[in-house]
Coordinates of N, CA, C and O in Angstrom, one line a residue:
M75 N 13.5 -0.4 9.8 CA 12.3 0.0 10.4 C 11.2 -0.7 10.0 O 11.3 -1.2 8.7
K76 N 10.5 -1.1 11.0 CA 9.6 -1.7 10.6 C 8.4 -0.9 10.2 O 8.5 0.3 10.2
S77 N 7.5 -1.4 9.3 CA 6.9 -0.7 8.8 C 5.2 -0.3 9.0 O 4.8 -1.2 10.6
K78 N 4.9 0.8 9.3 CA 3.8 1.2 9.8 C 2.5 1.7 9.2 O 2.7 2.7 8.1
K79 N 1.5 1.2 9.3 CA 0.3 1.7 8.4 C -0.5 3.0 8.9 O -0.7 2.8 10.6
L80 N -0.6 3.8 8.2 CA -0.8 5.3 9.3 C -2.4 5.3 9.4 O -3.5 4.9 8.4
T81 N -2.8 6.0 10.3 CA -4.2 6.3 9.9 C -4.8 7.3 9.3 O -3.9 8.0 8.6
Q82 N -6.2 7.5 8.9 CA -6.5 8.6 7.9 C -6.1 9.8 8.3 O -5.5 10.8 7.6
R83 N -6.4 10.3 9.4 CA -6.1 11.3 10.5 C -4.4 12.1 10.2 O -4.1 13.0 9.6
E84 N -3.5 10.8 10.7 CA -1.9 11.1 9.9 C -1.9 11.1 8.8 O -0.9 11.7 8.7
F85 N -2.1 10.3 7.8 CA -2.2 10.4 6.3 C -2.3 12.2 5.8 O -1.5 12.8 5.3
Y86 N -3.5 12.3 6.4 CA -4.0 14.0 5.8 C -3.1 15.1 6.5 O -3.1 15.8 6.0
N87 N -2.8 14.8 7.7 CA -1.6 15.6 8.1 C -0.2 15.6 8.0 O 0.8 16.5 8.4
Y88 N 0.1 14.6 7.1 CA 1.3 14.4 6.8 C 2.0 15.3 5.8 O 1.0 15.5 4.6
K89 N 3.2 16.2 6.0 CA 3.4 17.2 5.0 C 4.9 16.9 4.5 O 5.1 17.6 3.0
G90 N 4.8 15.8 4.3 CA 6.3 15.4 3.5 C 5.9 14.9 1.8 O 4.6 14.9 2.1
K91 N 6.5 14.2 1.6 CA 6.7 13.7 0.5 C 6.4 12.1 0.3 O 6.8 12.0 1.3
Y92 N 5.5 11.6 -0.6 CA 5.2 10.5 -0.4 C 4.8 9.9 -1.5 O 4.9 10.4 -2.8
H93 N 4.9 8.5 -1.9 CA 4.8 8.0 -3.4 C 3.5 6.9 -3.3 O 3.5 6.4 -2.2
V94 N 2.9 7.0 -4.6 CA 1.2 6.4 -4.6 C 1.5 5.6 -5.9 O 2.0 5.3 -6.9
V95 N 0.8 4.4 -5.4 CA 0.4 3.4 -6.4 C -1.1 3.4 -6.4 O -2.0 3.0 -5.1
D96 N -1.9 3.6 -7.5 CA -3.6 3.6 -8.0 C -3.8 2.2 -8.0 O -3.2 1.7 -8.6
I97 N -4.8 1.4 -7.2 CA -5.8 0.6 -7.9 C -6.6 0.6 -8.3 O -7.6 1.4 -8.0
P98 N -6.8 0.2 -9.9 CA -8.0 0.4 -10.6 C -8.8 -0.4 -10.7 O -9.7 0.2 -11.5
W99 N -9.2 -1.2 -9.7 CA -10.4 -1.9 -9.8 C -10.6 -1.9 -7.9 O -9.7 -2.0 -7.4
V100 N -11.5 -2.5 -8.0 CA -12.1 -2.7 -6.2 C -11.6 -4.1 -6.0 O -11.9 -5.1 -7.0
M101 N -11.1 -4.0 -4.7 CA -10.6 -5.3 -4.2 C -11.8 -6.2 -3.1 O -12.2 -5.1 -2.8
K102 N -12.1 -7.6 -3.2 CA -13.0 -7.9 -2.1 C -12.6 -8.4 -1.2 O -11.3 -9.1 -1.3
G103 N -13.0 -8.4 0.0 CA -12.5 -9.2 0.9 C -11.2 -9.8 1.1 O -10.3 -9.3 1.9
E104 N -10.9 -11.1 1.0 CA -10.1 -12.0 1.0 C -8.7 -11.6 0.2 O -7.7 -11.3 0.8
Q105 N -9.0 -11.1 -1.1 CA -7.7 -10.4 -2.2 C -7.4 -8.9 -1.3 O -6.2 -8.8 -1.1
E106 N -8.4 -8.2 -1.0 CA -7.7 -6.9 0.0 C -7.0 -7.1 1.4 O -5.8 -6.7 1.5
K107 N -7.1 -8.4 2.1 CA -6.7 -8.9 3.2 C -4.9 -9.2 2.8 O -4.6 -8.8 3.8
H108 N -5.2 -10.3 1.9 CA -3.8 -10.8 1.6 C -2.8 -9.5 0.9 O -1.8 -9.5 1.5
L109 N -3.1 -8.7 0.5 CA -2.7 -7.5 -0.2 C -2.1 -6.8 0.9 O -1.0 -6.5 1.1
E110 N -2.9 -6.7 1.9 CA -2.5 -5.6 3.2 C -1.4 -6.3 3.9 O -0.6 -6.0 4.2
D111 N -1.5 -7.7 4.1 CA -0.4 -8.9 4.8 C 0.7 -8.8 4.0 O 1.8 -8.6 4.7
I112 N 0.9 -8.6 3.0 CA 2.1 -8.5 1.9 C 2.7 -7.2 2.1 O 3.6 -7.1 2.8
V113 N 1.9 -5.8 2.2 CA 2.2 -4.6 2.5 C 3.1 -4.9 3.9 O 4.1 -4.1 4.2
K114 N 2.0 -5.0 5.0 CA 2.9 -4.9 6.0 C 4.0 -5.7 6.4 O 4.7 -5.0 7.3
K115 N 3.9 -6.8 5.9 CA 5.2 -7.8 6.0 C 6.5 -6.7 5.3 O 7.5 -6.9 5.6
H116 N 6.5 -6.4 4.0 CA 7.4 -6.0 3.0 C 7.9 -4.5 3.3 O 8.7 -4.4 2.7
A117 N 7.0 -3.8 3.6 CA 7.1 -1.9 3.6 C 8.2 -1.7 4.5 O 8.2 -2.3 5.6
T118 N 8.8 -1.1 4.2 CA 10.1 -0.4 4.9 C 9.4 0.8 5.5 O 10.7 1.3 6.5
G119 N 8.5 1.5 5.5 CA 8.6 2.6 6.0 C 6.9 2.8 6.3 O 6.2 1.7 6.3
W120 N 6.3 3.5 6.7 CA 4.8 4.1 6.9 C 4.2 3.5 5.3 O 4.8 4.0 4.4
Y121 N 2.9 3.2 5.4 CA 2.1 3.2 4.2 C 0.8 3.6 4.5 O 0.4 3.8 6.0
Y122 N 0.0 3.8 3.6 CA -1.4 4.2 3.9 C -2.5 3.5 2.8 O -2.1 3.7 1.9
N123 N -3.5 3.0 3.1 CA -4.3 2.4 2.2 C -5.5 3.2 2.4 O -6.7 3.2 3.0
S124 N -5.8 3.6 1.3 CA -7.4 4.2 1.2 C -8.7 3.2 0.0 O -10.0 3.5 0.0
G125 N -8.0 2.3 0.1 CA -9.0 1.6 -0.7 C -8.6 1.2 -2.7 O -8.7 0.6 -3.1
G126 N -8.3 2.6 -2.7 CA -8.4 3.0 -4.3 C -7.3 3.3 -4.4 O -6.6 3.7 -5.8
F127 N -5.9 3.7 -3.2 CA -4.8 3.9 -3.9 C -3.9 3.6 -2.3 O -4.5 3.3 -1.2
Y128 N -2.5 3.1 -2.7 CA -1.3 3.0 -1.4 C -0.8 4.0 -1.9 O -0.1 4.1 -2.7
A129 N -0.1 4.7 -0.6 CA 0.6 5.5 -0.4 C 1.8 5.2 0.4 O 1.6 4.6 1.2
F130 N 3.2 5.3 0.1 CA 4.2 4.5 0.9 C 5.4 5.7 1.3 O 5.5 6.8 0.5
E131 N 5.9 6.0 2.3 CA 7.2 6.8 2.4 C 8.2 6.4 1.8 O 8.6 7.6 1.3
N132 N 8.3 5.3 1.3 CA 9.5 5.2 0.5 C 9.1 4.6 -0.6 O 8.7 3.7 -1.0
K133 N 9.9 5.2 -1.7 CA 9.8 4.7 -3.2 C 9.6 3.5 -3.5 O 9.0 2.9 -4.6
E134 N 10.7 2.7 -3.1 CA 11.0 1.4 -3.5 C 9.5 0.2 -3.0 O 9.4 -0.5 -3.5
D135 N 8.9 1.0 -1.8 CA 8.1 0.4 -1.5 C 6.9 -0.1 -2.5 O 5.9 -1.0 -2.7
R136 N 6.5 0.9 -3.4 CA 5.7 0.8 -4.4 C 5.6 -0.4 -5.0 O 4.9 -0.9 -5.9
Q137 N 7.1 -1.1 -5.2 CA 7.4 -2.1 -5.6 C 6.6 -3.6 -5.3 O 6.2 -4.4 -6.0
I138 N 6.2 -3.6 -4.1 CA 5.4 -4.0 -3.2 C 4.3 -4.7 -4.1 O 3.8 -5.7 -4.7
I139 N 3.4 -3.8 -4.2 CA 2.1 -3.6 -4.9 C 1.9 -4.2 -6.5 O 1.6 -4.9 -7.0
K140 N 3.2 -3.4 -7.1 CA 3.6 -4.2 -8.8 C 3.6 -5.4 -8.6 O 2.9 -6.1 -9.5
G141 N 4.7 -5.8 -7.8 CA 5.1 -7.4 -7.9 C 4.0 -8.4 -7.5 O 3.5 -9.4 -7.7
A142 N 2.9 -8.1 -6.4 CA 1.7 -8.6 -5.9 C 0.8 -8.8 -7.2 O 0.3 -9.9 -7.5
F143 N 0.5 -7.8 -7.8 CA -0.6 -8.0 -8.9 C 0.2 -8.4 -10.0 O -0.7 -9.5 -10.7
A144 N 1.4 -8.4 -10.3 CA 2.0 -9.1 -11.4 C 2.0 -10.6 -10.9 O 1.7 -11.6 -12.1
F145 N 2.1 -11.0 -9.8 CA 2.1 -12.5 -9.3 C 0.6 -12.9 -9.4 O 0.6 -13.8 -9.9
E146 N -0.7 -11.8 -9.1 CA -1.9 -12.6 -9.2 C -2.1 -12.9 -10.8 O -2.9 -13.8 -10.8
E147 N -1.7 -11.7 -11.6 CA -1.7 -12.1 -13.0 C -0.9 -13.4 -13.8 O -1.7 -14.4 -14.4
L148 N 0.4 -14.1 -13.4 CA 0.9 -15.0 -13.5 C 0.0 -16.4 -12.8 O -0.1 -17.3 -13.6
A149 N -0.3 -16.2 -11.5 CA -1.1 -17.2 -11.1 C -2.5 -17.5 -11.8 O -2.7 -18.6 -11.6
R150 N -3.0 -16.9 -12.4 CA -4.5 -16.9 -13.0 C -4.3 -18.2 -14.4 O -3.6 -18.1 -14.9

């Protein structure tokens, strides 16, 4: 299944289970777009980004965010 970014309304109306990864700092422009591109490419179900967290339909997709942050730390 291709990933699908939910709108705010779709997310607020969603009644099922979902999995969240908090983002403890504010991302800026290029950083945020890069992370969004990674999630869009690799997520296996729907996802929602509020700026402060990512919510995923599939539990395994949380690893995408964790992996991207770990890579950023290694690249520094």
